[in-house]
Amino acid sequence: MKRNILLRSVLAGAILAASATASAEGGNTHQWSAGMAFDQDLSAVVELDNKYRFTLGNDGAAFDYIFARGKFDADVPFTWYVGAGAWSEWDHDEFGVRVPLGVNWNFHKDWDMYAQVHPELDLHGGPELQVGGAFGIKYTF
C-alpha cells in the first residue's frame, strides 16, 4: 500500500513538474492534445509538447515520457514512438513501470490516433513482467 501511495505521488509530481516547466518558459507556446483512450480501461488522455502523456482512467493512471519519435518510409502515413513511464491501478493496488512502443496516425488536421504495446514490470508483491496495450484518439490545440 505504501508503494502505491508513493507511485501516485510520483505521478502527481510529474504532472506538476510538467505544468511548472510549461509555465516557466513564458513566451514559448506549447502544443497540447486531449482525447480518449483505452489504456487504464476507458481513459482521458492529455499530451503536452508530444512528450508528456498523462492518462487517467476508470482502472488507474499512467504517465509516459516519449523520448524518441520517427518516420517510416515516405509512403507510410504512420510515425513511431518509444517512451518510458509508470502506471498504477486503483482496485488491485498494482503499480509499476512500462515502455510504450507505438505508432501514430495523423488522419486529419489536428486529429490523430495512436496504438501502442507496452511491456510492463509490475512491482506489487515482487517483480512480474506483463504486456499491456493502448489505443486512443487525440485532438491537438
Short mmCIF file of N, CA and C in Angstrom, two decimals:
data_model
loop_
_atom_site.label_atom_id
_atom_site.label_comp_id
_atom_site.label_asym_id
_atom_site.label_seq_id
_atom_site.Cartn_x
_atom_site.Cartn_y
_atom_site.Cartn_z
N MET A 1 0.82 -1.19 0.00
CA MET A 1 0.00 0.00 0.00
C MET A 1 0.86 1.25 0.00
N LYS A 2 1.95 1.26 0.79
CA LYS A 2 2.83 2.42 0.85
C LYS A 2 3.48 2.67 -0.50
N ARG A 3 3.84 1.59 -1.22
CA ARG A 3 4.45 1.76 -2.53
C ARG A 3 3.45 2.36 -3.51
N ASN A 4 2.18 1.97 -3.41
CA ASN A 4 1.16 2.51 -4.29
C ASN A 4 0.97 4.00 -4.05
N ILE A 5 0.97 4.40 -2.78
CA ILE A 5 0.85 5.82 -2.45
C ILE A 5 2.07 6.57 -2.99
N LEU A 6 3.25 5.96 -2.88
CA LEU A 6 4.47 6.58 -3.39
C LEU A 6 4.38 6.76 -4.90
N LEU A 7 3.91 5.74 -5.63
CA LEU A 7 3.80 5.84 -7.08
C LEU A 7 2.80 6.91 -7.47
N ARG A 8 1.67 6.98 -6.79
CA ARG A 8 0.69 8.02 -7.09
C ARG A 8 1.27 9.40 -6.82
N SER A 9 2.08 9.53 -5.80
CA SER A 9 2.73 10.81 -5.50
C SER A 9 3.72 11.17 -6.61
N VAL A 10 4.45 10.18 -7.12
CA VAL A 10 5.38 10.43 -8.21
C VAL A 10 4.63 10.85 -9.46
N LEU A 11 3.51 10.19 -9.76
CA LEU A 11 2.71 10.59 -10.92
C LEU A 11 2.21 12.02 -10.77
N ALA A 12 1.71 12.37 -9.60
CA ALA A 12 1.22 13.74 -9.36
C ALA A 12 2.37 14.73 -9.48
N GLY A 13 3.54 14.38 -8.97
CA GLY A 13 4.71 15.25 -9.07
C GLY A 13 5.13 15.47 -10.51
N ALA A 14 5.06 14.43 -11.33
CA ALA A 14 5.41 14.55 -12.74
C ALA A 14 4.46 15.50 -13.45
N ILE A 15 3.18 15.41 -13.13
CA ILE A 15 2.19 16.32 -13.72
C ILE A 15 2.49 17.75 -13.31
N LEU A 16 2.76 17.98 -12.04
CA LEU A 16 3.06 19.33 -11.56
C LEU A 16 4.36 19.85 -12.16
N ALA A 17 5.36 19.01 -12.29
CA ALA A 17 6.64 19.44 -12.87
C ALA A 17 6.48 19.84 -14.33
N ALA A 18 5.71 19.07 -15.08
CA ALA A 18 5.49 19.40 -16.49
C ALA A 18 4.71 20.71 -16.61
N SER A 19 3.73 20.92 -15.73
CA SER A 19 2.97 22.16 -15.73
C SER A 19 3.84 23.34 -15.37
N ALA A 20 4.70 23.17 -14.37
CA ALA A 20 5.59 24.25 -13.95
C ALA A 20 6.58 24.59 -15.05
N THR A 21 7.10 23.58 -15.73
CA THR A 21 8.03 23.81 -16.84
C THR A 21 7.34 24.59 -17.95
N ALA A 22 6.11 24.21 -18.25
CA ALA A 22 5.36 24.91 -19.29
C ALA A 22 5.10 26.37 -18.90
N SER A 23 4.80 26.63 -17.65
CA SER A 23 4.54 27.98 -17.19
C SER A 23 5.80 28.82 -17.15
N ALA A 24 6.92 28.21 -16.77
CA ALA A 24 8.17 28.94 -16.60
C ALA A 24 8.75 29.43 -17.92
N GLU A 25 8.43 28.77 -19.00
CA GLU A 25 9.00 29.15 -20.28
C GLU A 25 8.29 30.32 -20.92
N GLY A 26 7.30 30.87 -20.27
CA GLY A 26 6.65 32.12 -20.64
C GLY A 26 6.29 32.29 -22.09
N GLY A 27 7.20 32.89 -22.89
CA GLY A 27 6.90 33.29 -24.25
C GLY A 27 6.70 32.15 -25.22
N ASN A 28 7.19 30.99 -24.92
CA ASN A 28 7.05 29.86 -25.84
C ASN A 28 5.62 29.32 -25.79
N THR A 29 5.08 29.03 -26.95
CA THR A 29 3.77 28.40 -26.98
C THR A 29 3.97 26.90 -26.93
N HIS A 30 3.12 26.25 -26.21
CA HIS A 30 3.22 24.81 -26.07
C HIS A 30 2.06 24.14 -26.79
N GLN A 31 2.35 23.02 -27.39
CA GLN A 31 1.34 22.25 -28.08
C GLN A 31 0.77 21.23 -27.10
N TRP A 32 -0.54 21.15 -27.02
CA TRP A 32 -1.13 20.14 -26.16
C TRP A 32 -2.30 19.50 -26.87
N SER A 33 -2.52 18.24 -26.53
CA SER A 33 -3.58 17.44 -27.13
C SER A 33 -4.41 16.83 -26.01
N ALA A 34 -5.66 16.58 -26.31
CA ALA A 34 -6.56 15.92 -25.35
C ALA A 34 -7.43 14.94 -26.12
N GLY A 35 -7.80 13.86 -25.44
CA GLY A 35 -8.63 12.87 -26.10
C GLY A 35 -9.05 11.75 -25.17
N MET A 36 -9.45 10.65 -25.78
CA MET A 36 -9.92 9.47 -25.07
C MET A 36 -9.10 8.27 -25.53
N ALA A 37 -8.97 7.30 -24.62
CA ALA A 37 -8.19 6.11 -24.95
C ALA A 37 -8.70 4.92 -24.15
N PHE A 38 -8.28 3.75 -24.58
CA PHE A 38 -8.42 2.53 -23.79
C PHE A 38 -7.01 2.18 -23.35
N ASP A 39 -6.66 2.60 -22.15
CA ASP A 39 -5.33 2.35 -21.59
C ASP A 39 -5.51 1.78 -20.19
N GLN A 40 -5.96 2.56 -19.27
CA GLN A 40 -6.34 2.10 -17.93
C GLN A 40 -7.86 1.97 -17.94
N ASP A 41 -8.35 1.07 -18.74
CA ASP A 41 -9.76 0.94 -19.10
C ASP A 41 -10.12 2.19 -19.92
N LEU A 42 -11.32 2.71 -19.84
CA LEU A 42 -11.67 3.93 -20.56
C LEU A 42 -10.98 5.10 -19.88
N SER A 43 -10.23 5.90 -20.64
CA SER A 43 -9.36 6.91 -20.05
C SER A 43 -9.44 8.24 -20.78
N ALA A 44 -9.18 9.31 -20.03
CA ALA A 44 -8.94 10.62 -20.61
C ALA A 44 -7.43 10.75 -20.78
N VAL A 45 -7.00 11.35 -21.89
CA VAL A 45 -5.59 11.48 -22.20
C VAL A 45 -5.27 12.94 -22.47
N VAL A 46 -4.18 13.42 -21.88
CA VAL A 46 -3.66 14.76 -22.17
C VAL A 46 -2.19 14.60 -22.50
N GLU A 47 -1.77 15.24 -23.60
CA GLU A 47 -0.37 15.16 -24.01
C GLU A 47 0.17 16.57 -24.20
N LEU A 48 1.34 16.84 -23.65
CA LEU A 48 1.97 18.15 -23.72
C LEU A 48 3.24 18.06 -24.56
N ASP A 49 3.34 18.91 -25.57
CA ASP A 49 4.52 19.01 -26.44
C ASP A 49 4.95 17.69 -27.07
N ASN A 50 4.02 16.81 -27.32
CA ASN A 50 4.33 15.50 -27.92
C ASN A 50 5.38 14.73 -27.13
N LYS A 51 5.51 15.03 -25.83
CA LYS A 51 6.49 14.33 -24.99
C LYS A 51 5.89 13.75 -23.73
N TYR A 52 5.02 14.47 -23.08
CA TYR A 52 4.48 14.08 -21.79
C TYR A 52 3.03 13.65 -21.95
N ARG A 53 2.73 12.37 -21.71
CA ARG A 53 1.38 11.86 -21.87
C ARG A 53 0.84 11.42 -20.51
N PHE A 54 -0.29 12.00 -20.12
CA PHE A 54 -0.96 11.69 -18.85
C PHE A 54 -2.26 10.98 -19.16
N THR A 55 -2.50 9.86 -18.52
CA THR A 55 -3.69 9.06 -18.74
C THR A 55 -4.37 8.83 -17.39
N LEU A 56 -5.65 9.17 -17.32
CA LEU A 56 -6.43 8.96 -16.11
C LEU A 56 -7.67 8.19 -16.51
N GLY A 57 -7.80 6.96 -15.98
CA GLY A 57 -8.89 6.11 -16.41
C GLY A 57 -9.70 5.51 -15.29
N ASN A 58 -10.68 4.71 -15.66
CA ASN A 58 -11.54 4.06 -14.68
C ASN A 58 -10.77 3.11 -13.77
N ASP A 59 -9.73 2.46 -14.28
CA ASP A 59 -8.98 1.48 -13.51
C ASP A 59 -7.68 2.00 -12.92
N GLY A 60 -7.20 3.17 -13.36
CA GLY A 60 -5.92 3.66 -12.84
C GLY A 60 -5.42 4.87 -13.59
N ALA A 61 -4.13 5.12 -13.46
CA ALA A 61 -3.49 6.26 -14.09
C ALA A 61 -2.13 5.83 -14.63
N ALA A 62 -1.63 6.62 -15.59
CA ALA A 62 -0.31 6.35 -16.15
C ALA A 62 0.30 7.67 -16.60
N PHE A 63 1.62 7.71 -16.59
CA PHE A 63 2.38 8.83 -17.12
C PHE A 63 3.48 8.26 -18.00
N ASP A 64 3.60 8.80 -19.22
CA ASP A 64 4.65 8.35 -20.13
C ASP A 64 5.44 9.55 -20.63
N TYR A 65 6.73 9.40 -20.72
CA TYR A 65 7.61 10.38 -21.36
C TYR A 65 8.05 9.78 -22.69
N ILE A 66 7.68 10.43 -23.79
CA ILE A 66 8.03 9.95 -25.12
C ILE A 66 9.39 10.54 -25.48
N PHE A 67 10.43 9.70 -25.54
CA PHE A 67 11.77 10.23 -25.75
C PHE A 67 12.29 10.07 -27.17
N ALA A 68 11.61 9.31 -28.02
CA ALA A 68 12.04 9.16 -29.40
C ALA A 68 10.83 9.05 -30.31
N ARG A 69 10.91 9.74 -31.44
CA ARG A 69 9.88 9.68 -32.48
C ARG A 69 10.57 9.58 -33.83
N GLY A 70 9.90 8.95 -34.77
CA GLY A 70 10.49 8.84 -36.10
C GLY A 70 9.45 8.52 -37.15
N LYS A 71 9.91 8.50 -38.41
CA LYS A 71 9.03 8.22 -39.54
C LYS A 71 9.45 6.92 -40.21
N PHE A 72 8.48 6.28 -40.82
CA PHE A 72 8.75 5.14 -41.67
C PHE A 72 9.07 5.68 -43.07
N ASP A 73 8.94 4.88 -44.11
CA ASP A 73 9.14 5.36 -45.48
C ASP A 73 8.16 6.47 -45.81
N ALA A 74 8.46 7.22 -46.86
CA ALA A 74 7.62 8.34 -47.27
C ALA A 74 6.20 7.91 -47.63
N ASP A 75 6.03 6.67 -48.07
CA ASP A 75 4.71 6.18 -48.49
C ASP A 75 3.84 5.74 -47.32
N VAL A 76 4.40 5.64 -46.14
CA VAL A 76 3.66 5.14 -44.97
C VAL A 76 3.12 6.32 -44.17
N PRO A 77 1.81 6.38 -43.91
CA PRO A 77 1.24 7.54 -43.21
C PRO A 77 1.42 7.51 -41.69
N PHE A 78 2.11 6.52 -41.16
CA PHE A 78 2.28 6.38 -39.72
C PHE A 78 3.66 6.87 -39.28
N THR A 79 3.75 7.30 -38.03
CA THR A 79 5.03 7.58 -37.38
C THR A 79 5.14 6.65 -36.18
N TRP A 80 6.33 6.50 -35.63
CA TRP A 80 6.53 5.62 -34.48
C TRP A 80 7.05 6.42 -33.29
N TYR A 81 6.93 5.85 -32.11
CA TYR A 81 7.47 6.48 -30.90
C TYR A 81 7.85 5.43 -29.87
N VAL A 82 8.76 5.82 -28.98
CA VAL A 82 9.22 4.98 -27.88
C VAL A 82 9.26 5.86 -26.64
N GLY A 83 8.83 5.33 -25.52
CA GLY A 83 8.84 6.12 -24.29
C GLY A 83 9.16 5.28 -23.07
N ALA A 84 9.05 5.92 -21.93
CA ALA A 84 9.22 5.26 -20.64
C ALA A 84 8.19 5.87 -19.70
N GLY A 85 7.62 5.04 -18.84
CA GLY A 85 6.58 5.57 -17.97
C GLY A 85 6.31 4.73 -16.75
N ALA A 86 5.27 5.17 -16.03
CA ALA A 86 4.84 4.49 -14.81
C ALA A 86 3.33 4.37 -14.85
N TRP A 87 2.79 3.39 -14.13
CA TRP A 87 1.34 3.17 -14.10
C TRP A 87 0.93 2.67 -12.72
N SER A 88 -0.35 2.83 -12.45
CA SER A 88 -0.92 2.35 -11.18
C SER A 88 -2.38 1.99 -11.41
N GLU A 89 -2.84 0.93 -10.76
CA GLU A 89 -4.25 0.53 -10.83
C GLU A 89 -4.89 0.78 -9.48
N TRP A 90 -6.12 1.27 -9.48
CA TRP A 90 -6.82 1.62 -8.24
C TRP A 90 -7.23 0.39 -7.44
N ASP A 91 -7.95 -0.52 -8.04
CA ASP A 91 -8.58 -1.62 -7.31
C ASP A 91 -7.61 -2.67 -6.77
N HIS A 92 -6.60 -3.00 -7.53
CA HIS A 92 -5.70 -4.08 -7.15
C HIS A 92 -4.42 -3.59 -6.48
N ASP A 93 -4.29 -2.30 -6.28
CA ASP A 93 -3.09 -1.70 -5.69
C ASP A 93 -1.82 -2.14 -6.41
N GLU A 94 -1.93 -2.35 -7.71
CA GLU A 94 -0.77 -2.72 -8.50
C GLU A 94 -0.15 -1.47 -9.10
N PHE A 95 1.15 -1.50 -9.32
CA PHE A 95 1.86 -0.37 -9.90
C PHE A 95 3.15 -0.88 -10.51
N GLY A 96 3.72 -0.06 -11.38
CA GLY A 96 4.97 -0.47 -12.00
C GLY A 96 5.45 0.52 -13.03
N VAL A 97 6.40 0.07 -13.83
CA VAL A 97 6.97 0.87 -14.90
C VAL A 97 6.65 0.19 -16.23
N ARG A 98 6.72 0.97 -17.31
CA ARG A 98 6.41 0.42 -18.62
C ARG A 98 7.20 1.14 -19.70
N VAL A 99 7.28 0.52 -20.88
CA VAL A 99 7.99 1.07 -22.03
C VAL A 99 7.01 1.07 -23.21
N PRO A 100 6.34 2.21 -23.48
CA PRO A 100 5.40 2.25 -24.60
C PRO A 100 6.12 2.25 -25.95
N LEU A 101 5.70 1.37 -26.83
CA LEU A 101 6.19 1.27 -28.21
C LEU A 101 4.97 1.43 -29.09
N GLY A 102 4.89 2.53 -29.86
CA GLY A 102 3.64 2.77 -30.56
C GLY A 102 3.78 3.38 -31.93
N VAL A 103 2.63 3.45 -32.59
CA VAL A 103 2.50 4.12 -33.88
C VAL A 103 1.43 5.19 -33.76
N ASN A 104 1.61 6.25 -34.55
CA ASN A 104 0.70 7.39 -34.54
C ASN A 104 0.26 7.67 -35.97
N TRP A 105 -1.00 8.03 -36.16
CA TRP A 105 -1.53 8.33 -37.48
C TRP A 105 -2.27 9.65 -37.42
N ASN A 106 -1.75 10.68 -38.10
CA ASN A 106 -2.44 11.96 -38.22
C ASN A 106 -3.41 11.85 -39.39
N PHE A 107 -4.65 11.49 -39.08
CA PHE A 107 -5.60 11.19 -40.14
C PHE A 107 -6.36 12.41 -40.64
N HIS A 108 -6.31 13.52 -39.92
CA HIS A 108 -6.97 14.76 -40.33
C HIS A 108 -6.27 15.90 -39.60
N LYS A 109 -6.40 17.10 -40.12
CA LYS A 109 -5.76 18.25 -39.48
C LYS A 109 -6.11 18.30 -37.99
N ASP A 110 -5.10 18.31 -37.14
CA ASP A 110 -5.21 18.39 -35.68
C ASP A 110 -5.77 17.13 -35.01
N TRP A 111 -6.08 16.08 -35.76
CA TRP A 111 -6.58 14.84 -35.18
C TRP A 111 -5.58 13.72 -35.42
N ASP A 112 -5.35 12.92 -34.42
CA ASP A 112 -4.50 11.75 -34.63
C ASP A 112 -4.96 10.60 -33.75
N MET A 113 -4.60 9.41 -34.20
CA MET A 113 -4.89 8.17 -33.47
C MET A 113 -3.57 7.50 -33.15
N TYR A 114 -3.54 6.78 -32.05
CA TYR A 114 -2.34 6.04 -31.71
C TYR A 114 -2.70 4.67 -31.18
N ALA A 115 -1.76 3.76 -31.35
CA ALA A 115 -1.87 2.41 -30.80
C ALA A 115 -0.48 2.05 -30.28
N GLN A 116 -0.46 1.42 -29.13
CA GLN A 116 0.83 1.07 -28.55
C GLN A 116 0.76 -0.26 -27.81
N VAL A 117 1.91 -0.87 -27.72
CA VAL A 117 2.13 -2.05 -26.88
C VAL A 117 3.14 -1.60 -25.84
N HIS A 118 2.90 -1.94 -24.57
CA HIS A 118 3.87 -1.54 -23.56
C HIS A 118 4.20 -2.71 -22.63
N PRO A 119 5.43 -3.22 -22.78
CA PRO A 119 5.90 -4.18 -21.78
C PRO A 119 5.91 -3.50 -20.42
N GLU A 120 5.44 -4.21 -19.40
CA GLU A 120 5.31 -3.64 -18.06
C GLU A 120 6.05 -4.50 -17.05
N LEU A 121 6.56 -3.84 -16.02
CA LEU A 121 7.13 -4.53 -14.88
C LEU A 121 6.24 -4.18 -13.69
N ASP A 122 5.43 -5.15 -13.26
CA ASP A 122 4.54 -4.97 -12.11
C ASP A 122 5.37 -5.15 -10.84
N LEU A 123 5.41 -4.12 -10.00
CA LEU A 123 6.25 -4.15 -8.81
C LEU A 123 5.49 -4.48 -7.54
N HIS A 124 4.19 -4.73 -7.63
CA HIS A 124 3.39 -5.07 -6.45
C HIS A 124 3.59 -6.54 -6.11
N GLY A 125 4.05 -6.82 -4.93
CA GLY A 125 4.23 -8.21 -4.48
C GLY A 125 5.38 -8.92 -5.16
N GLY A 126 6.37 -8.19 -5.64
CA GLY A 126 7.50 -8.80 -6.33
C GLY A 126 7.43 -8.52 -7.81
N PRO A 127 8.56 -8.38 -8.49
CA PRO A 127 8.57 -8.04 -9.91
C PRO A 127 7.93 -9.13 -10.77
N GLU A 128 7.09 -8.69 -11.68
CA GLU A 128 6.43 -9.61 -12.61
C GLU A 128 6.30 -8.91 -13.96
N LEU A 129 6.79 -9.55 -15.03
CA LEU A 129 6.69 -8.98 -16.37
C LEU A 129 5.29 -9.21 -16.93
N GLN A 130 4.75 -8.19 -17.59
CA GLN A 130 3.44 -8.25 -18.23
C GLN A 130 3.53 -7.50 -19.56
N VAL A 131 2.50 -7.63 -20.37
CA VAL A 131 2.39 -6.85 -21.60
C VAL A 131 1.02 -6.19 -21.60
N GLY A 132 1.00 -4.89 -21.85
CA GLY A 132 -0.25 -4.14 -21.93
C GLY A 132 -0.34 -3.47 -23.29
N GLY A 133 -1.43 -2.78 -23.50
CA GLY A 133 -1.63 -2.07 -24.75
C GLY A 133 -2.56 -0.90 -24.58
N ALA A 134 -2.57 -0.02 -25.55
CA ALA A 134 -3.44 1.15 -25.51
C ALA A 134 -3.82 1.54 -26.93
N PHE A 135 -4.98 2.17 -27.04
CA PHE A 135 -5.47 2.70 -28.30
C PHE A 135 -6.19 3.99 -27.98
N GLY A 136 -5.90 5.06 -28.70
CA GLY A 136 -6.54 6.33 -28.37
C GLY A 136 -6.66 7.27 -29.56
N ILE A 137 -7.42 8.33 -29.35
CA ILE A 137 -7.61 9.38 -30.33
C ILE A 137 -7.47 10.71 -29.61
N LYS A 138 -6.75 11.67 -30.26
CA LYS A 138 -6.48 12.97 -29.63
C LYS A 138 -6.73 14.09 -30.62
N TYR A 139 -7.07 15.24 -30.06
CA TYR A 139 -7.19 16.49 -30.83
C TYR A 139 -6.13 17.45 -30.33
N THR A 140 -5.37 18.08 -31.23
CA THR A 140 -4.30 18.98 -30.86
C THR A 140 -4.79 20.42 -30.93
N PHE A 141 -4.57 21.14 -29.85
CA PHE A 141 -5.00 22.54 -29.76
C PHE A 141 -3.86 23.47 -30.09
#
